[in-house]
Amino acid sequence: MKNYIVHDEWNIIEEGFHPAYNEVSESLFSIGNGRMGQRANFEEDYSGKSLSGSYLAGVYYPDKTRVGWWKNGYPEYFAKVINSINWIGLHIHVNGEILDLATCKVQRFQRKLDMKHGLLMRSFDVKLQNGVEIRVKSTRIFHLFQSETASLKYTIQVLNGEASLQVASYLEGDVVNRDSNYDEHFWNFISSGALDSQLNVTMKTKKTDFIVRADLVNSFILNTETLAPKQSTDGAYVSETIAISLTPEDVFSIEKRVSMVTSQNHNEAELVAAGRANIEQVSALSFDELKTKQALAWGNFWNESDIEITADVASQQAIRFNIFQLYQTYTGEDSRLNIGPKGFTGEKYGGVTYWDTEAYCVPFYLATQPADVARNLLLYRYQHLDKAIENAEKLGFSNGAALYPMVTMNGEECHNEWEITFEEIHRNGAIAFAIYNYQRYTGDRSYVENYGLEVLIAISRFWAQRVNWSAEKEKYVILGVTGPNEYENNVNNNWYTNTVAGWCLKYTLESIETLKESDPSKQITLFEKVNFKEEESVSWQHIIDHLYYPIDSEQGIFLQQDGYLDKEQVLVSDLPDKERPINQKWSWDRILRSCFIKQADVLQGLYFFEDQYDLDTIRRNYDFYEPRTVHESSLSPCVHAILASKLGNEAKAYEFYLRTARLDLDDYNNDTEDGLHITSMAGTWMSIVEGFAGMRVKNNTLSFQTFIPKTWDSYAFHVQFRGVKLFVRIKHHDFELINKSNQEINIIFNGEEISVKPRA
């Protein structure tokens, strides 16, 4: 763990320069606006350790798969959101020496991410090898109010006498991905230009043919005078250069405004006009006006989504950081986009979509944003249904059965580890559960009827073909799977997988019956579209009634899978610290033979379907599995925090909250340099709202069962539920409920029914 980030309620602050942690900081201070984003790379040259990254949502490259041994069904490629045009770059020479913090003496350094206003700021004083001392301040904005644009301001002062400066501000299109499987460049150069104080570069991705055009306007200002630069073009590199002399009385600033437009959002013929229109709009505003508009846009978001914690700055900072990064990654304006596990903060996992979205992110967006935001996340999967059916066909399934990909950009599977690609089929269940969760929370059945039921039928067809009848057990079984616990591969009858499969079949049949009753003609049309036969309903019901679930009746627990108790039963507390994390210290063979669990597995099912089990059942399983869980997935602590809260284990719930909330800020798993754990950040929100506050939907009513950590004075949050906006504040011996809408709502609060009237 690292402990160099200053605790602050609204800011992420690095005081002093930490070159060894620079890639960690580049991740932590990442900034974006849902359409595009960027690691916190320096604007000036830096020869130290750095991962350059600037990313555009939905623009990807199918990097050819690289595996040591091939299996039928393996995807041909791994889709990657690729490093795109570098627009922030500055080459700065001071008396002929290049400004590079790796070679200068850094006398003062601060990097700050202002989450309240959506700004990335940096300031430093350095002494170059030639003896010149300079001061630099920079501010970077990815405009939330105009998501195809961004801007920055970079100010230089000389501190000890006159110095000559040469500054080049540039666009660079020939960028690379560190994670390229074969060191291939993913871009082809199309064109560049420098005309009328405006630079542009147009690039095109190989294979996928996404066209990206960047338009840049520079302003070079000495004190109050705007200077005229020299322009140059060299293929994918275009620049403007200025040479000046500075005294300590002078302030020299470079302002950059950029537009990044893609053929994903504009016709190719419209890219030039779209880029110029964007640039005209942001160039018409001063930098201070851009900051004001950014603050207003972020203010509107925080007014609906903030969580306030008093008397615990570390917890307050952490939850705001998690919420901030979630919204930087996905704002919900485009159903073609989804939430990559690293967002715009790094290359690991390729920026693609996992089941994390449905299992962890949907609840956050349901409760904090208008319903159409979560609906767009569901539409993303509906739009990929044909691809999910194709994925299943490649593995031998038929009749419209769908297997959604473990990893995808466009609906095709692009993950190539066999135990994941072929076996971690529980992802289908998470997608079905998200449809149910949306319906349960919003009360809106129209999505299920118009889109969701088609997905549910296709997924259910997969489950019906994936089971097989065991003559010995006289039950249906599901063989050869990997559950959420990826430290177990190729197991039989993973309890969670079987449970989510049986639930999905049942929910699909219930949804069919509801549609029959509410709109028979729509049901007939749907059945004709998907060629559904009534015999399928009979077959599915037989599977539901005869599906096998492994249990240990002696201990009263659900078995993670057949044979789990054959393993040597030791606890995580028995593991020496020097052997953790086991995924870095142990052989894979040893991990597979151990009883240790990577993340919530049985407990994931108890979290999803808690209403089906009494408290004693949940407690017995929690008490058995939690001590065997090493939590080496970022997705694990939040589920445990929620269940610990439900069981009244407040100390453990708080412990797990801190672990998920400060996972990246404190670099808990020593991997933040690869990028942030964006999807698990939604789990941090869940730990408070579903954990500490116990928020649930029961019988179409919003319910809370609250407690407050001992170290906190209070916590407060906002939720939206079926057209009503609520503000909830929890104290040790009191609470506050404010209805911010114009309609009354009845809720259950700590067991008591309360009518919350609109605020006067």
mmCIF file of C-alpha atoms in Angstrom, residues 45-255:
data_model
loop_
_atom_site.group_PDB
_atom_site.id
_atom_site.type_symbol
_atom_site.label_atom_id
_atom_site.label_comp_id
_atom_site.label_asym_id
_atom_site.label_seq_id
_atom_site.Cartn_x
_atom_site.Cartn_y
_atom_site.Cartn_z
ATOM 1 C CA ASP A 45 8.438 16.147 -22.316
ATOM 2 C CA TYR A 46 9.170 13.590 -19.628
ATOM 3 C CA SER A 47 11.833 10.893 -20.009
ATOM 4 C CA GLY A 48 10.957 9.125 -16.742
ATOM 5 C CA LYS A 49 8.543 6.275 -16.192
ATOM 6 C CA SER A 50 5.235 7.092 -17.875
ATOM 7 C CA LEU A 51 2.293 5.459 -19.674
ATOM 8 C CA SER A 52 0.930 7.871 -22.240
ATOM 9 C CA GLY A 53 -2.787 7.476 -22.808
ATOM 10 C CA SER A 54 -5.532 9.482 -24.483
ATOM 11 C CA TYR A 55 -8.691 7.544 -25.303
ATOM 12 C CA LEU A 56 -11.946 7.981 -27.232
ATOM 13 C CA ALA A 57 -15.011 6.004 -26.162
ATOM 14 C CA GLY A 58 -16.001 3.328 -28.662
ATOM 15 C CA VAL A 59 -12.982 3.754 -30.962
ATOM 16 C CA TYR A 60 -11.119 0.453 -30.883
ATOM 17 C CA TYR A 61 -8.764 -1.872 -32.702
ATOM 18 C CA PRO A 62 -9.066 -5.679 -32.980
ATOM 19 C CA ASP A 63 -5.565 -6.653 -31.898
ATOM 20 C CA LYS A 64 -4.718 -10.135 -33.176
ATOM 21 C CA THR A 65 -4.977 -12.710 -30.407
ATOM 22 C CA ARG A 66 -1.744 -13.969 -28.974
ATOM 23 C CA VAL A 67 -1.919 -17.307 -27.168
ATOM 24 C CA GLY A 68 0.524 -20.134 -26.718
ATOM 25 C CA TRP A 69 -1.962 -22.812 -27.783
ATOM 26 C CA TRP A 70 -5.156 -22.505 -29.774
ATOM 27 C CA LYS A 71 -8.581 -23.975 -29.088
ATOM 28 C CA ASN A 72 -11.602 -24.133 -31.366
ATOM 29 C CA GLY A 73 -13.853 -21.223 -30.538
ATOM 30 C CA TYR A 74 -11.067 -18.867 -29.499
ATOM 31 C CA PRO A 75 -11.677 -15.306 -30.708
ATOM 32 C CA GLU A 76 -9.361 -14.103 -33.448
ATOM 33 C CA TYR A 77 -8.746 -10.784 -31.718
ATOM 34 C CA PHE A 78 -8.841 -8.854 -28.462
ATOM 35 C CA ALA A 79 -10.617 -5.517 -28.895
ATOM 36 C CA LYS A 80 -8.789 -2.536 -27.428
ATOM 37 C CA VAL A 81 -9.739 1.079 -26.905
ATOM 38 C CA ILE A 82 -6.620 2.565 -28.390
ATOM 39 C CA ASN A 83 -4.299 5.381 -27.507
ATOM 40 C CA SER A 84 -5.329 8.264 -29.752
ATOM 41 C CA ILE A 85 -4.049 11.634 -30.949
ATOM 42 C CA ASN A 86 -1.908 13.446 -28.373
ATOM 43 C CA TRP A 87 -3.229 17.000 -28.159
ATOM 44 C CA ILE A 88 -1.696 18.224 -24.884
ATOM 45 C CA GLY A 89 1.930 18.036 -26.004
ATOM 46 C CA LEU A 90 4.449 20.841 -25.521
ATOM 47 C CA HIS A 91 8.176 20.842 -26.326
ATOM 48 C CA ILE A 92 9.775 23.522 -24.132
ATOM 49 C CA HIS A 93 13.418 24.622 -24.321
ATOM 50 C CA VAL A 94 14.863 27.044 -21.762
ATOM 51 C CA ASN A 95 18.184 28.522 -22.848
ATOM 52 C CA GLY A 96 18.487 25.543 -25.172
ATOM 53 C CA GLU A 97 17.802 22.883 -22.513
ATOM 54 C CA ILE A 98 14.616 20.838 -22.761
ATOM 55 C CA LEU A 99 12.234 21.039 -19.817
ATOM 56 C CA ASP A 100 12.077 17.517 -18.412
ATOM 57 C CA LEU A 101 11.245 16.810 -14.764
ATOM 58 C CA ALA A 102 13.313 13.630 -14.952
ATOM 59 C CA THR A 103 16.493 15.676 -15.473
ATOM 60 C CA CYS A 104 15.657 18.898 -13.557
ATOM 61 C CA LYS A 105 15.962 19.510 -9.852
ATOM 62 C CA VAL A 106 12.348 19.652 -8.684
ATOM 63 C CA GLN A 107 12.140 22.212 -5.879
ATOM 64 C CA ARG A 108 8.361 22.224 -5.474
ATOM 65 C CA PHE A 109 5.631 20.091 -7.034
ATOM 66 C CA GLN A 110 1.901 19.729 -6.600
ATOM 67 C CA ARG A 111 -0.639 17.835 -8.669
ATOM 68 C CA LYS A 112 -4.323 18.304 -7.832
ATOM 69 C CA LEU A 113 -7.539 16.836 -9.172
ATOM 70 C CA ASP A 114 -10.397 19.159 -8.248
ATOM 71 C CA MET A 115 -13.383 16.807 -8.261
ATOM 72 C CA LYS A 116 -15.936 19.459 -7.347
ATOM 73 C CA HIS A 117 -15.209 21.511 -10.454
ATOM 74 C CA GLY A 118 -13.749 18.892 -12.832
ATOM 75 C CA LEU A 119 -10.232 20.326 -13.176
ATOM 76 C CA LEU A 120 -6.754 18.787 -13.298
ATOM 77 C CA MET A 121 -4.092 21.188 -12.036
ATOM 78 C CA ARG A 122 -0.340 20.989 -11.624
ATOM 79 C CA SER A 123 2.292 23.443 -10.447
ATOM 80 C CA PHE A 124 6.016 23.142 -9.908
ATOM 81 C CA ASP A 125 9.272 25.035 -9.475
ATOM 82 C CA VAL A 126 12.369 23.483 -11.039
ATOM 83 C CA LYS A 127 16.019 24.302 -11.553
ATOM 84 C CA LEU A 128 17.365 23.159 -14.883
ATOM 85 C CA GLN A 129 20.886 21.852 -15.313
ATOM 86 C CA ASN A 130 21.840 25.175 -16.917
ATOM 87 C CA GLY A 131 20.898 26.965 -13.683
ATOM 88 C CA VAL A 132 17.664 28.614 -14.851
ATOM 89 C CA GLU A 133 14.795 28.359 -12.390
ATOM 90 C CA ILE A 134 11.246 28.414 -13.682
ATOM 91 C CA ARG A 135 7.722 28.115 -12.314
ATOM 92 C CA VAL A 136 4.951 26.302 -14.204
ATOM 93 C CA LYS A 137 1.216 26.140 -13.607
ATOM 94 C CA SER A 138 -1.185 24.116 -15.722
ATOM 95 C CA THR A 139 -4.938 23.480 -15.722
ATOM 96 C CA ARG A 140 -6.648 20.891 -17.900
ATOM 97 C CA ILE A 141 -10.385 20.527 -18.581
ATOM 98 C CA PHE A 142 -12.304 17.793 -20.361
ATOM 99 C CA HIS A 143 -15.518 19.685 -20.963
ATOM 100 C CA LEU A 144 -18.544 17.958 -19.465
ATOM 101 C CA PHE A 145 -20.780 20.525 -21.168
ATOM 102 C CA GLN A 146 -19.404 19.810 -24.670
ATOM 103 C CA SER A 147 -17.979 16.329 -24.648
ATOM 104 C CA GLU A 148 -16.073 16.413 -27.946
ATOM 105 C CA THR A 149 -13.846 19.205 -26.677
ATOM 106 C CA ALA A 150 -11.185 19.880 -24.058
ATOM 107 C CA SER A 151 -8.810 22.670 -23.129
ATOM 108 C CA LEU A 152 -5.743 23.510 -21.087
ATOM 109 C CA LYS A 153 -3.764 26.498 -19.915
ATOM 110 C CA TYR A 154 -0.011 26.289 -19.271
ATOM 111 C CA THR A 155 1.812 29.215 -17.681
ATOM 112 C CA ILE A 156 5.595 29.725 -17.391
ATOM 113 C CA GLN A 157 7.572 32.220 -15.322
ATOM 114 C CA VAL A 158 11.346 32.614 -14.954
ATOM 115 C CA LEU A 159 12.407 33.018 -11.331
ATOM 116 C CA ASN A 160 16.083 34.037 -11.523
ATOM 117 C CA GLY A 161 16.897 36.367 -14.386
ATOM 118 C CA GLU A 162 16.308 36.568 -18.095
ATOM 119 C CA ALA A 163 16.003 33.405 -20.162
ATOM 120 C CA SER A 164 15.176 32.518 -23.752
ATOM 121 C CA LEU A 165 12.242 30.219 -24.337
ATOM 122 C CA GLN A 166 11.304 28.152 -27.353
ATOM 123 C CA VAL A 167 7.918 26.473 -27.123
ATOM 124 C CA ALA A 168 6.283 24.131 -29.625
ATOM 125 C CA SER A 169 2.629 23.190 -29.136
ATOM 126 C CA TYR A 170 1.666 20.203 -31.245
ATOM 127 C CA LEU A 171 -0.738 17.495 -32.309
ATOM 128 C CA GLU A 172 0.752 14.007 -32.701
ATOM 129 C CA GLY A 173 -1.244 11.297 -34.452
ATOM 130 C CA ASP A 174 1.389 8.562 -34.677
ATOM 131 C CA VAL A 175 0.867 7.196 -31.166
ATOM 132 C CA VAL A 176 1.182 3.610 -29.947
ATOM 133 C CA ASN A 177 -0.325 1.259 -27.390
ATOM 134 C CA ARG A 178 2.025 -0.284 -24.866
ATOM 135 C CA ASP A 179 -0.189 -3.381 -24.806
ATOM 136 C CA SER A 180 -0.026 -4.038 -28.564
ATOM 137 C CA ASN A 181 0.341 -7.819 -28.889
ATOM 138 C CA TYR A 182 2.740 -7.623 -31.823
ATOM 139 C CA ASP A 183 4.134 -4.071 -31.372
ATOM 140 C CA GLU A 184 1.868 -2.961 -34.188
ATOM 141 C CA HIS A 185 0.781 0.620 -34.739
ATOM 142 C CA PHE A 186 -2.991 0.747 -34.851
ATOM 143 C CA TRP A 187 -3.339 3.958 -36.885
ATOM 144 C CA ASN A 188 -2.957 5.024 -40.504
ATOM 145 C CA PHE A 189 -2.230 8.668 -41.299
ATOM 146 C CA ILE A 190 -4.851 10.404 -43.453
ATOM 147 C CA SER A 191 -4.064 14.125 -43.454
ATOM 148 C CA SER A 192 -2.844 17.099 -41.455
ATOM 149 C CA GLY A 193 -2.856 20.832 -41.856
ATOM 150 C CA ALA A 194 -2.017 24.214 -40.370
ATOM 151 C CA LEU A 195 -4.274 26.987 -41.567
ATOM 152 C CA ASP A 196 -5.740 30.191 -40.134
ATOM 153 C CA SER A 197 -4.293 29.689 -36.636
ATOM 154 C CA GLN A 198 -5.722 26.194 -36.505
ATOM 155 C CA LEU A 199 -3.942 22.828 -36.582
ATOM 156 C CA ASN A 200 -5.546 19.553 -37.556
ATOM 157 C CA VAL A 201 -4.648 15.884 -37.834
ATOM 158 C CA THR A 202 -6.827 13.102 -39.224
ATOM 159 C CA MET A 203 -6.057 9.452 -38.510
ATOM 160 C CA LYS A 204 -7.816 6.200 -39.364
ATOM 161 C CA THR A 205 -7.729 2.963 -37.400
ATOM 162 C CA LYS A 206 -6.516 -0.116 -39.183
ATOM 163 C CA LYS A 207 -9.151 -2.825 -39.779
ATOM 164 C CA THR A 208 -12.039 -1.045 -38.012
ATOM 165 C CA ASP A 209 -11.726 2.135 -40.122
ATOM 166 C CA PHE A 210 -12.687 4.630 -37.442
ATOM 167 C CA ILE A 211 -11.690 8.104 -38.605
ATOM 168 C CA VAL A 212 -10.603 10.565 -35.929
ATOM 169 C CA ARG A 213 -10.013 14.245 -36.594
ATOM 170 C CA ALA A 214 -8.396 16.553 -34.068
ATOM 171 C CA ASP A 215 -8.624 20.335 -34.458
ATOM 172 C CA LEU A 216 -6.437 22.482 -32.211
ATOM 173 C CA VAL A 217 -6.293 26.212 -31.610
ATOM 174 C CA ASN A 218 -3.311 27.585 -29.681
ATOM 175 C CA SER A 219 -3.006 30.982 -28.022
ATOM 176 C CA PHE A 220 0.462 32.215 -27.043
ATOM 177 C CA ILE A 221 0.207 35.143 -24.635
ATOM 178 C CA LEU A 222 3.078 37.155 -23.168
ATOM 179 C CA ASN A 223 1.609 39.184 -20.304
ATOM 180 C CA THR A 224 -1.394 40.625 -22.194
ATOM 181 C CA GLU A 225 -0.013 40.445 -25.742
ATOM 182 C CA THR A 226 -1.039 37.629 -28.089
ATOM 183 C CA LEU A 227 1.931 36.427 -30.149
ATOM 184 C CA ALA A 228 1.990 35.017 -33.676
ATOM 185 C CA PRO A 229 3.610 31.562 -33.896
ATOM 186 C CA LYS A 230 5.320 29.759 -36.747
ATOM 187 C CA GLN A 231 3.387 26.794 -38.120
ATOM 188 C CA SER A 232 4.795 23.542 -39.504
ATOM 189 C CA THR A 233 3.469 20.179 -40.659
ATOM 190 C CA ASP A 234 5.259 16.849 -40.918
ATOM 191 C CA GLY A 235 2.849 14.027 -41.634
ATOM 192 C CA ALA A 236 0.924 13.141 -38.466
ATOM 193 C CA TYR A 237 2.826 15.803 -36.508
ATOM 194 C CA VAL A 238 1.738 19.445 -36.741
ATOM 195 C CA SER A 239 2.923 22.253 -34.521
ATOM 196 C CA GLU A 240 3.114 25.948 -33.770
ATOM 197 C CA THR A 241 6.350 27.335 -32.359
ATOM 198 C CA ILE A 242 7.171 30.571 -30.561
ATOM 199 C CA ALA A 243 10.552 31.951 -29.411
ATOM 200 C CA ILE A 244 10.679 34.691 -26.752
ATOM 201 C CA SER A 245 12.775 36.127 -23.950
ATOM 202 C CA LEU A 246 11.390 36.151 -20.409
ATOM 203 C CA THR A 247 12.286 38.177 -17.334
ATOM 204 C CA PRO A 248 10.995 37.488 -13.792
ATOM 205 C CA GLU A 249 8.353 40.164 -14.354
ATOM 206 C CA ASP A 250 6.854 38.293 -17.325
ATOM 207 C CA VAL A 251 4.104 35.708 -17.448
ATOM 208 C CA PHE A 252 3.944 33.561 -20.566
ATOM 209 C CA SER A 253 0.869 31.372 -21.194
ATOM 210 C CA ILE A 254 -0.105 28.788 -23.763
ATOM 211 C CA GLU A 255 -3.802 28.008 -24.084
#
